[in-house]
Amino acid sequence: MSLESLKNHLPDYARDLKLNLGSLATEPGLTEQQRAGTFVASALAAREPSTIRAILAEFGPQLSPEALTAAKAAAAIMGMNNIYYRFVHLMGEGGGENQYKTLPAKLRMNVIAKPGVEKADFELWSLAVSAVKGCGMCLVAHEHELRKAGMTAEQVQQAARIAAVVHAVAVTLDGEAAMGEALAEAAE
């Protein structure tokens, strides 16, 4: 399945998603590797199989084997970190002392130090996954590292826009499949 066929699988009411997918796939601002890795990491974070297949078919060939592994690693490690650090953040929301901020995480995160690609690329992919997963603490940390590495607000925003659109596509396709199953069950 290609990006074009993914767009064709979207229902008419999701026309904006089709248009956004098309424009973000070629929008300048990020390098080819940054853009492709952002699409791949976001699709993996969104967890909808046909979205993952189409994104991998379209953007996987644009990545070296090392970069593809790093994009997958960003989705994997942030799948863990987003849950843990969102927990830490939310435990401080009650206004009381947040003792969890002072405790060591005791979670292995070696891939962050040696991702196999430029540090900024891995940070960008980690930010995109964090946007999909909704971890504010991780978003702030990765955005800080990206800006420190010289990335512009527009480049960071582009990664967030890719993550948002890929996630919306996955949610739409997942919802359509569930509605189709429900209608088929109701007809029996």
Short mmCIF file of N, CA and C in Angstrom, two decimals:
data_model
loop_
_atom_site.label_atom_id
_atom_site.label_comp_id
_atom_site.label_asym_id
_atom_site.label_seq_id
_atom_site.Cartn_x
_atom_site.Cartn_y
_atom_site.Cartn_z
N MET A 1 0.85 -1.18 0.00
CA MET A 1 0.00 0.00 0.00
C MET A 1 0.89 1.24 0.00
N SER A 2 0.59 2.20 -0.84
CA SER A 2 1.37 3.43 -0.94
C SER A 2 0.62 4.56 -0.24
N LEU A 3 1.26 5.71 -0.21
CA LEU A 3 0.61 6.88 0.37
C LEU A 3 -0.64 7.24 -0.42
N GLU A 4 -0.56 7.11 -1.74
CA GLU A 4 -1.72 7.42 -2.59
C GLU A 4 -2.87 6.48 -2.28
N SER A 5 -2.58 5.21 -2.11
CA SER A 5 -3.65 4.26 -1.81
C SER A 5 -4.18 4.48 -0.39
N LEU A 6 -3.32 4.91 0.52
CA LEU A 6 -3.78 5.26 1.88
C LEU A 6 -4.77 6.42 1.80
N LYS A 7 -4.43 7.43 1.02
CA LYS A 7 -5.34 8.57 0.85
C LYS A 7 -6.67 8.10 0.24
N ASN A 8 -6.60 7.16 -0.71
CA ASN A 8 -7.82 6.66 -1.35
C ASN A 8 -8.69 5.83 -0.41
N HIS A 9 -8.10 5.28 0.64
CA HIS A 9 -8.88 4.52 1.62
C HIS A 9 -9.60 5.42 2.62
N LEU A 10 -9.22 6.68 2.65
CA LEU A 10 -9.90 7.60 3.58
C LEU A 10 -11.27 7.98 3.04
N PRO A 11 -12.27 8.07 3.91
CA PRO A 11 -13.61 8.45 3.46
C PRO A 11 -13.64 9.91 3.03
N ASP A 12 -14.68 10.26 2.29
CA ASP A 12 -14.82 11.63 1.77
C ASP A 12 -14.81 12.69 2.87
N TYR A 13 -15.38 12.36 4.03
CA TYR A 13 -15.43 13.35 5.10
C TYR A 13 -14.04 13.69 5.65
N ALA A 14 -13.03 12.89 5.30
CA ALA A 14 -11.66 13.12 5.75
C ALA A 14 -10.80 13.72 4.63
N ARG A 15 -11.42 14.47 3.74
CA ARG A 15 -10.71 15.07 2.60
C ARG A 15 -9.53 15.94 3.06
N ASP A 16 -9.73 16.66 4.15
CA ASP A 16 -8.64 17.51 4.65
C ASP A 16 -7.41 16.68 5.02
N LEU A 17 -7.64 15.50 5.56
CA LEU A 17 -6.51 14.63 5.90
C LEU A 17 -5.77 14.19 4.64
N LYS A 18 -6.51 13.88 3.59
CA LYS A 18 -5.89 13.50 2.31
C LYS A 18 -4.99 14.63 1.80
N LEU A 19 -5.53 15.84 1.83
CA LEU A 19 -4.76 17.00 1.35
C LEU A 19 -3.53 17.25 2.21
N ASN A 20 -3.70 17.14 3.53
CA ASN A 20 -2.57 17.36 4.43
C ASN A 20 -1.50 16.30 4.27
N LEU A 21 -1.89 15.05 4.10
CA LEU A 21 -0.90 13.98 3.86
C LEU A 21 -0.06 14.29 2.62
N GLY A 22 -0.75 14.67 1.56
CA GLY A 22 -0.05 14.97 0.32
C GLY A 22 0.92 16.13 0.45
N SER A 23 0.49 17.19 1.09
CA SER A 23 1.37 18.37 1.18
C SER A 23 2.52 18.14 2.16
N LEU A 24 2.26 17.46 3.27
CA LEU A 24 3.33 17.23 4.24
C LEU A 24 4.39 16.25 3.72
N ALA A 25 3.99 15.37 2.82
CA ALA A 25 4.93 14.38 2.28
C ALA A 25 6.03 15.03 1.46
N THR A 26 5.78 16.22 0.94
CA THR A 26 6.76 16.89 0.08
C THR A 26 7.15 18.27 0.57
N GLU A 27 6.59 18.71 1.67
CA GLU A 27 6.87 20.06 2.17
C GLU A 27 8.35 20.21 2.52
N PRO A 28 8.97 21.29 2.05
CA PRO A 28 10.37 21.52 2.42
C PRO A 28 10.44 21.97 3.89
N GLY A 29 11.63 22.00 4.41
CA GLY A 29 11.83 22.44 5.79
C GLY A 29 12.64 21.42 6.57
N LEU A 30 12.28 20.16 6.39
CA LEU A 30 13.03 19.07 7.00
C LEU A 30 13.82 18.37 5.91
N THR A 31 14.90 17.72 6.30
CA THR A 31 15.63 16.90 5.33
C THR A 31 14.75 15.70 4.97
N GLU A 32 15.10 15.02 3.89
CA GLU A 32 14.34 13.83 3.50
C GLU A 32 14.32 12.80 4.63
N GLN A 33 15.47 12.60 5.27
CA GLN A 33 15.56 11.64 6.37
C GLN A 33 14.70 12.08 7.54
N GLN A 34 14.75 13.36 7.90
CA GLN A 34 13.94 13.84 9.02
C GLN A 34 12.45 13.66 8.74
N ARG A 35 12.03 14.03 7.54
CA ARG A 35 10.61 13.92 7.18
C ARG A 35 10.17 12.45 7.15
N ALA A 36 10.95 11.60 6.48
CA ALA A 36 10.58 10.19 6.37
C ALA A 36 10.55 9.52 7.74
N GLY A 37 11.54 9.78 8.56
CA GLY A 37 11.58 9.20 9.90
C GLY A 37 10.45 9.68 10.78
N THR A 38 10.06 10.93 10.60
CA THR A 38 8.93 11.47 11.36
C THR A 38 7.64 10.76 10.97
N PHE A 39 7.45 10.54 9.68
CA PHE A 39 6.27 9.80 9.23
C PHE A 39 6.27 8.37 9.80
N VAL A 40 7.41 7.69 9.73
CA VAL A 40 7.48 6.31 10.19
C VAL A 40 7.26 6.22 11.70
N ALA A 41 7.96 7.03 12.47
CA ALA A 41 7.81 6.98 13.93
C ALA A 41 6.37 7.32 14.34
N SER A 42 5.77 8.30 13.67
CA SER A 42 4.39 8.70 13.98
C SER A 42 3.41 7.58 13.66
N ALA A 43 3.61 6.91 12.53
CA ALA A 43 2.72 5.81 12.15
C ALA A 43 2.82 4.67 13.17
N LEU A 44 4.03 4.33 13.57
CA LEU A 44 4.20 3.28 14.57
C LEU A 44 3.53 3.66 15.88
N ALA A 45 3.64 4.92 16.27
CA ALA A 45 3.01 5.38 17.50
C ALA A 45 1.49 5.34 17.40
N ALA A 46 0.96 5.58 16.21
CA ALA A 46 -0.50 5.59 16.01
C ALA A 46 -1.09 4.18 15.99
N ARG A 47 -0.29 3.16 15.68
CA ARG A 47 -0.62 1.75 15.86
C ARG A 47 -1.72 1.19 14.97
N GLU A 48 -2.06 1.81 13.88
CA GLU A 48 -3.10 1.28 12.99
C GLU A 48 -2.41 0.58 11.82
N PRO A 49 -2.63 -0.72 11.63
CA PRO A 49 -1.84 -1.50 10.67
C PRO A 49 -1.79 -0.97 9.24
N SER A 50 -2.91 -0.57 8.66
CA SER A 50 -2.85 -0.12 7.26
C SER A 50 -2.10 1.20 7.13
N THR A 51 -2.17 2.04 8.14
CA THR A 51 -1.40 3.29 8.14
C THR A 51 0.09 2.97 8.21
N ILE A 52 0.45 2.05 9.09
CA ILE A 52 1.85 1.66 9.22
C ILE A 52 2.37 1.09 7.91
N ARG A 53 1.62 0.19 7.30
CA ARG A 53 2.06 -0.44 6.04
C ARG A 53 2.27 0.61 4.95
N ALA A 54 1.31 1.52 4.80
CA ALA A 54 1.41 2.54 3.74
C ALA A 54 2.57 3.50 4.00
N ILE A 55 2.72 3.93 5.22
CA ILE A 55 3.80 4.87 5.55
C ILE A 55 5.15 4.19 5.36
N LEU A 56 5.29 2.93 5.80
CA LEU A 56 6.55 2.21 5.60
C LEU A 56 6.85 2.01 4.12
N ALA A 57 5.82 1.69 3.33
CA ALA A 57 6.03 1.51 1.89
C ALA A 57 6.48 2.80 1.23
N GLU A 58 5.91 3.90 1.65
CA GLU A 58 6.22 5.21 1.05
C GLU A 58 7.55 5.77 1.54
N PHE A 59 7.77 5.73 2.85
CA PHE A 59 8.91 6.45 3.43
C PHE A 59 10.07 5.55 3.85
N GLY A 60 9.82 4.26 4.04
CA GLY A 60 10.90 3.34 4.40
C GLY A 60 12.05 3.37 3.42
N PRO A 61 11.78 3.34 2.09
CA PRO A 61 12.87 3.37 1.12
C PRO A 61 13.69 4.67 1.13
N GLN A 62 13.16 5.72 1.73
CA GLN A 62 13.90 6.98 1.81
C GLN A 62 14.90 6.99 2.97
N LEU A 63 14.86 5.94 3.80
CA LEU A 63 15.72 5.86 4.97
C LEU A 63 16.76 4.77 4.80
N SER A 64 17.96 5.03 5.29
CA SER A 64 18.98 3.99 5.35
C SER A 64 18.50 2.95 6.36
N PRO A 65 19.07 1.75 6.33
CA PRO A 65 18.68 0.76 7.34
C PRO A 65 18.89 1.28 8.78
N GLU A 66 19.96 2.04 8.99
CA GLU A 66 20.23 2.60 10.31
C GLU A 66 19.18 3.63 10.71
N ALA A 67 18.77 4.46 9.76
CA ALA A 67 17.76 5.48 10.06
C ALA A 67 16.39 4.85 10.30
N LEU A 68 16.04 3.82 9.53
CA LEU A 68 14.78 3.12 9.76
C LEU A 68 14.77 2.48 11.14
N THR A 69 15.87 1.86 11.52
CA THR A 69 15.97 1.28 12.86
C THR A 69 15.85 2.35 13.93
N ALA A 70 16.46 3.50 13.70
CA ALA A 70 16.39 4.59 14.68
C ALA A 70 14.96 5.14 14.80
N ALA A 71 14.25 5.26 13.69
CA ALA A 71 12.85 5.73 13.74
C ALA A 71 12.00 4.73 14.52
N LYS A 72 12.22 3.45 14.30
CA LYS A 72 11.50 2.42 15.05
C LYS A 72 11.89 2.48 16.53
N ALA A 73 13.17 2.70 16.80
CA ALA A 73 13.64 2.80 18.18
C ALA A 73 13.03 4.01 18.89
N ALA A 74 12.86 5.11 18.16
CA ALA A 74 12.23 6.30 18.76
C ALA A 74 10.79 5.98 19.16
N ALA A 75 10.07 5.27 18.29
CA ALA A 75 8.69 4.90 18.62
C ALA A 75 8.67 3.95 19.82
N ALA A 76 9.61 3.03 19.87
CA ALA A 76 9.66 2.06 20.97
C ALA A 76 9.98 2.72 22.30
N ILE A 77 11.08 3.45 22.33
CA ILE A 77 11.52 4.03 23.61
C ILE A 77 10.54 5.09 24.11
N MET A 78 9.97 5.86 23.17
CA MET A 78 9.01 6.88 23.60
C MET A 78 7.67 6.26 24.00
N GLY A 79 7.37 5.06 23.48
CA GLY A 79 6.19 4.35 23.95
C GLY A 79 6.27 4.09 25.45
N MET A 80 7.47 3.83 25.93
CA MET A 80 7.70 3.65 27.37
C MET A 80 7.80 5.00 28.08
N ASN A 81 8.67 5.87 27.57
CA ASN A 81 8.91 7.14 28.25
C ASN A 81 7.67 8.02 28.33
N ASN A 82 6.86 8.04 27.28
CA ASN A 82 5.67 8.89 27.31
C ASN A 82 4.73 8.49 28.44
N ILE A 83 4.59 7.21 28.68
CA ILE A 83 3.73 6.76 29.78
C ILE A 83 4.36 7.12 31.12
N TYR A 84 5.63 6.81 31.29
CA TYR A 84 6.28 7.07 32.57
C TYR A 84 6.32 8.56 32.90
N TYR A 85 6.79 9.37 31.95
CA TYR A 85 6.94 10.80 32.25
C TYR A 85 5.61 11.54 32.30
N ARG A 86 4.60 11.03 31.62
CA ARG A 86 3.26 11.61 31.79
C ARG A 86 2.77 11.31 33.20
N PHE A 87 3.03 10.11 33.72
CA PHE A 87 2.72 9.77 35.10
C PHE A 87 3.40 10.74 36.05
N VAL A 88 4.71 10.94 35.87
CA VAL A 88 5.46 11.85 36.74
C VAL A 88 4.85 13.25 36.70
N HIS A 89 4.56 13.72 35.50
CA HIS A 89 3.98 15.06 35.34
C HIS A 89 2.61 15.15 36.01
N LEU A 90 1.75 14.19 35.75
CA LEU A 90 0.38 14.25 36.27
C LEU A 90 0.33 14.11 37.79
N MET A 91 1.29 13.44 38.37
CA MET A 91 1.31 13.30 39.83
C MET A 91 1.58 14.65 40.50
N GLY A 92 2.13 15.60 39.76
CA GLY A 92 2.36 16.93 40.31
C GLY A 92 1.22 17.90 40.09
N GLU A 93 0.19 17.47 39.36
CA GLU A 93 -0.93 18.35 39.02
C GLU A 93 -1.80 18.70 40.22
N GLY A 94 -1.79 17.90 41.27
CA GLY A 94 -2.66 18.14 42.41
C GLY A 94 -2.23 19.29 43.30
N GLY A 95 -1.10 19.88 43.00
CA GLY A 95 -0.62 21.01 43.78
C GLY A 95 0.24 20.60 44.96
N GLY A 96 0.29 19.32 45.25
CA GLY A 96 1.12 18.84 46.35
C GLY A 96 2.55 18.60 45.88
N GLU A 97 3.34 18.11 46.81
CA GLU A 97 4.73 17.80 46.48
C GLU A 97 4.77 16.59 45.55
N ASN A 98 5.51 16.70 44.48
CA ASN A 98 5.63 15.60 43.52
C ASN A 98 6.93 14.87 43.78
N GLN A 99 6.88 13.90 44.67
CA GLN A 99 8.09 13.15 45.02
C GLN A 99 8.62 12.32 43.86
N TYR A 100 7.77 12.04 42.86
CA TYR A 100 8.20 11.21 41.73
C TYR A 100 9.20 11.92 40.83
N LYS A 101 9.19 13.26 40.84
CA LYS A 101 10.16 14.01 40.03
C LYS A 101 11.58 13.84 40.56
N THR A 102 11.71 13.53 41.84
CA THR A 102 13.04 13.40 42.43
C THR A 102 13.56 11.97 42.42
N LEU A 103 12.70 11.01 42.14
CA LEU A 103 13.13 9.62 42.10
C LEU A 103 13.73 9.28 40.74
N PRO A 104 14.81 8.49 40.72
CA PRO A 104 15.36 8.08 39.42
C PRO A 104 14.35 7.19 38.68
N ALA A 105 14.30 7.33 37.37
CA ALA A 105 13.35 6.55 36.57
C ALA A 105 13.67 5.06 36.61
N LYS A 106 14.92 4.70 36.68
CA LYS A 106 15.35 3.29 36.68
C LYS A 106 14.80 2.53 35.48
N LEU A 107 14.77 3.19 34.34
CA LEU A 107 14.36 2.59 33.07
C LEU A 107 15.53 2.74 32.10
N ARG A 108 15.86 1.68 31.41
CA ARG A 108 16.96 1.75 30.44
C ARG A 108 16.52 2.56 29.23
N MET A 109 17.39 3.50 28.84
CA MET A 109 17.12 4.38 27.70
C MET A 109 18.39 4.61 26.91
N ASN A 110 19.23 3.60 26.77
CA ASN A 110 20.53 3.72 26.12
C ASN A 110 20.42 4.21 24.68
N VAL A 111 19.35 3.86 23.98
CA VAL A 111 19.22 4.22 22.57
C VAL A 111 19.17 5.75 22.39
N ILE A 112 18.74 6.46 23.39
CA ILE A 112 18.69 7.92 23.28
C ILE A 112 20.10 8.49 23.17
N ALA A 113 21.04 7.89 23.85
CA ALA A 113 22.43 8.38 23.80
C ALA A 113 23.13 7.95 22.51
N LYS A 114 22.76 6.79 21.95
CA LYS A 114 23.40 6.27 20.73
C LYS A 114 22.33 5.75 19.79
N PRO A 115 21.61 6.67 19.13
CA PRO A 115 20.49 6.23 18.29
C PRO A 115 20.88 5.68 16.92
N GLY A 116 22.11 5.89 16.48
CA GLY A 116 22.52 5.41 15.17
C GLY A 116 22.31 6.41 14.05
N VAL A 117 21.78 7.59 14.38
CA VAL A 117 21.59 8.69 13.42
C VAL A 117 21.96 9.99 14.14
N GLU A 118 21.92 11.08 13.40
CA GLU A 118 22.15 12.38 14.03
C GLU A 118 21.22 12.55 15.22
N LYS A 119 21.75 13.07 16.30
CA LYS A 119 20.97 13.25 17.53
C LYS A 119 19.71 14.08 17.28
N ALA A 120 19.82 15.13 16.48
CA ALA A 120 18.66 15.99 16.21
C ALA A 120 17.55 15.22 15.49
N ASP A 121 17.90 14.33 14.58
CA ASP A 121 16.89 13.54 13.88
C ASP A 121 16.13 12.65 14.86
N PHE A 122 16.88 11.97 15.74
CA PHE A 122 16.25 11.10 16.73
C PHE A 122 15.37 11.92 17.68
N GLU A 123 15.83 13.07 18.07
CA GLU A 123 15.03 13.95 18.95
C GLU A 123 13.75 14.37 18.25
N LEU A 124 13.83 14.67 16.96
CA LEU A 124 12.66 15.07 16.19
C LEU A 124 11.63 13.94 16.15
N TRP A 125 12.11 12.73 15.92
CA TRP A 125 11.20 11.57 15.86
C TRP A 125 10.61 11.30 17.24
N SER A 126 11.41 11.50 18.28
CA SER A 126 10.91 11.32 19.65
C SER A 126 9.85 12.37 19.97
N LEU A 127 10.05 13.58 19.50
CA LEU A 127 9.05 14.63 19.69
C LEU A 127 7.75 14.27 18.98
N ALA A 128 7.84 13.77 17.76
CA ALA A 128 6.63 13.40 17.02
C ALA A 128 5.85 12.30 17.74
N VAL A 129 6.55 11.29 18.22
CA VAL A 129 5.89 10.22 18.97
C VAL A 129 5.26 10.79 20.24
N SER A 130 5.96 11.68 20.90
CA SER A 130 5.42 12.29 22.13
C SER A 130 4.18 13.12 21.84
N ALA A 131 4.12 13.73 20.67
CA ALA A 131 2.91 14.47 20.28
C ALA A 131 1.74 13.50 20.10
N VAL A 132 1.99 12.38 19.45
CA VAL A 132 0.94 11.37 19.26
C VAL A 132 0.49 10.83 20.61
N LYS A 133 1.41 10.56 21.49
CA LYS A 133 1.10 9.94 22.79
C LYS A 133 0.67 10.94 23.85
N GLY A 134 0.86 12.24 23.59
CA GLY A 134 0.36 13.26 24.50
C GLY A 134 1.14 13.43 25.79
N CYS A 135 2.45 13.35 25.73
CA CYS A 135 3.26 13.57 26.93
C CYS A 135 3.89 14.96 26.89
N GLY A 136 3.34 15.87 27.65
CA GLY A 136 3.83 17.24 27.67
C GLY A 136 5.26 17.36 28.17
N MET A 137 5.60 16.59 29.17
CA MET A 137 6.94 16.64 29.74
C MET A 137 7.98 16.23 28.69
N CYS A 138 7.67 15.19 27.92
CA CYS A 138 8.57 14.73 26.86
C CYS A 138 8.64 15.74 25.71
N LEU A 139 7.49 16.30 25.36
CA LEU A 139 7.48 17.31 24.29
C LEU A 139 8.39 18.48 24.63
N VAL A 140 8.29 18.97 25.84
CA VAL A 140 9.12 20.11 26.27
C VAL A 140 10.60 19.74 26.23
N ALA A 141 10.93 18.56 26.73
CA ALA A 141 12.34 18.14 26.76
C ALA A 141 12.92 17.99 25.35
N HIS A 142 12.17 17.36 24.46
CA HIS A 142 12.68 17.14 23.10
C HIS A 142 12.72 18.44 22.31
N GLU A 143 11.73 19.30 22.48
CA GLU A 143 11.75 20.60 21.79
C GLU A 143 12.95 21.41 22.24
N HIS A 144 13.26 21.36 23.52
CA HIS A 144 14.42 22.08 24.05
C HIS A 144 15.71 21.59 23.38
N GLU A 145 15.86 20.27 23.26
CA GLU A 145 17.06 19.70 22.62
C GLU A 145 17.13 20.07 21.14
N LEU A 146 15.98 20.06 20.48
CA LEU A 146 15.95 20.41 19.05
C LEU A 146 16.33 21.87 18.82
N ARG A 147 15.81 22.75 19.66
CA ARG A 147 16.13 24.17 19.50
C ARG A 147 17.60 24.41 19.81
N LYS A 148 18.12 23.69 20.83
CA LYS A 148 19.54 23.78 21.17
C LYS A 148 20.41 23.31 20.00
N ALA A 149 19.91 22.34 19.23
CA ALA A 149 20.64 21.81 18.07
C ALA A 149 20.50 22.70 16.84
N GLY A 150 19.73 23.79 16.95
CA GLY A 150 19.62 24.73 15.84
C GLY A 150 18.38 24.58 14.98
N MET A 151 17.47 23.71 15.34
CA MET A 151 16.24 23.57 14.55
C MET A 151 15.32 24.75 14.85
N THR A 152 14.61 25.18 13.84
CA THR A 152 13.71 26.32 13.99
C THR A 152 12.36 25.87 14.53
N ALA A 153 11.60 26.83 14.99
CA ALA A 153 10.24 26.55 15.45
C ALA A 153 9.40 25.97 14.31
N GLU A 154 9.64 26.44 13.10
CA GLU A 154 8.89 25.95 11.94
C GLU A 154 9.20 24.47 11.66
N GLN A 155 10.45 24.08 11.84
CA GLN A 155 10.81 22.68 11.63
C GLN A 155 10.19 21.77 12.70
N VAL A 156 10.23 22.23 13.93
CA VAL A 156 9.61 21.48 15.02
C VAL A 156 8.10 21.38 14.78
N GLN A 157 7.50 22.49 14.38
CA GLN A 157 6.07 22.49 14.10
C GLN A 157 5.73 21.53 12.96
N GLN A 158 6.58 21.46 11.95
CA GLN A 158 6.33 20.56 10.83
C GLN A 158 6.27 19.11 11.30
N ALA A 159 7.17 18.73 12.19
CA ALA A 159 7.15 17.37 12.75
C ALA A 159 5.86 17.13 13.53
N ALA A 160 5.44 18.12 14.29
CA ALA A 160 4.18 17.99 15.05
C ALA A 160 2.98 17.89 14.12
N ARG A 161 3.02 18.63 13.01
CA ARG A 161 1.93 18.55 12.03
C ARG A 161 1.88 17.18 11.37
N ILE A 162 3.05 16.62 11.05
CA ILE A 162 3.09 15.27 10.48
C ILE A 162 2.49 14.28 11.48
N ALA A 163 2.92 14.37 12.73
CA ALA A 163 2.40 13.48 13.76
C ALA A 163 0.89 13.61 13.89
N ALA A 164 0.39 14.83 13.87
CA ALA A 164 -1.06 15.05 14.01
C ALA A 164 -1.84 14.44 12.86
N VAL A 165 -1.37 14.64 11.65
CA VAL A 165 -2.08 14.13 10.48
C VAL A 165 -2.00 12.61 10.41
N VAL A 166 -0.83 12.04 10.64
CA VAL A 166 -0.70 10.58 10.61
C VAL A 166 -1.61 9.96 11.68
N HIS A 167 -1.63 10.55 12.86
CA HIS A 167 -2.50 10.04 13.92
C HIS A 167 -3.97 10.15 13.53
N ALA A 168 -4.36 11.26 12.94
CA ALA A 168 -5.76 11.44 12.53
C ALA A 168 -6.14 10.43 11.45
N VAL A 169 -5.24 10.15 10.53
CA VAL A 169 -5.49 9.14 9.49
C VAL A 169 -5.71 7.78 10.15
N ALA A 170 -4.84 7.42 11.08
CA ALA A 170 -4.95 6.13 11.76
C ALA A 170 -6.26 6.03 12.54
N VAL A 171 -6.63 7.08 13.24
CA VAL A 171 -7.88 7.08 14.01
C VAL A 171 -9.07 6.95 13.07
N THR A 172 -9.04 7.66 11.95
CA THR A 172 -10.14 7.60 10.99
C THR A 172 -10.29 6.20 10.41
N LEU A 173 -9.19 5.60 9.99
CA LEU A 173 -9.25 4.25 9.41
C LEU A 173 -9.66 3.21 10.45
N ASP A 174 -9.17 3.36 11.65
CA ASP A 174 -9.55 2.44 12.72
C ASP A 174 -11.04 2.58 13.04
N GLY A 175 -11.53 3.81 13.09
CA GLY A 175 -12.95 4.04 13.33
C GLY A 175 -13.83 3.49 12.22
N GLU A 176 -13.41 3.68 10.98
CA GLU A 176 -14.17 3.15 9.85
C GLU A 176 -14.24 1.63 9.90
N ALA A 177 -13.14 0.98 10.25
CA ALA A 177 -13.13 -0.48 10.34
C ALA A 177 -14.06 -0.95 11.46
N ALA A 178 -14.01 -0.28 12.59
CA ALA A 178 -14.88 -0.66 13.71
C ALA A 178 -16.35 -0.45 13.37
N MET A 179 -16.67 0.65 12.66
CA MET A 179 -18.05 0.89 12.27
C MET A 179 -18.51 -0.15 11.26
N GLY A 180 -17.65 -0.53 10.35
CA GLY A 180 -17.99 -1.58 9.37
C GLY A 180 -18.29 -2.90 10.06
N GLU A 181 -17.47 -3.25 11.06
CA GLU A 181 -17.70 -4.48 11.82
C GLU A 181 -19.02 -4.40 12.59
N ALA A 182 -19.30 -3.26 13.20
CA ALA A 182 -20.54 -3.09 13.97
C ALA A 182 -21.75 -3.21 13.05
N LEU A 183 -21.67 -2.61 11.87
CA LEU A 183 -22.79 -2.70 10.92
C LEU A 183 -22.99 -4.12 10.43
N ALA A 184 -21.89 -4.85 10.21
CA ALA A 184 -21.99 -6.23 9.76
C ALA A 184 -22.61 -7.11 10.85
N GLU A 185 -22.23 -6.87 12.10
CA GLU A 185 -22.81 -7.63 13.21
C GLU A 185 -24.29 -7.33 13.36
N ALA A 186 -24.66 -6.06 13.19
CA ALA A 186 -26.06 -5.66 13.33
C ALA A 186 -26.93 -6.27 12.23
N ALA A 187 -26.33 -6.49 11.06
CA ALA A 187 -27.08 -7.05 9.94
C ALA A 187 -27.32 -8.55 10.08
N GLU A 188 -26.54 -9.21 10.94
CA GLU A 188 -26.66 -10.66 11.10
C GLU A 188 -27.89 -11.04 11.88
#
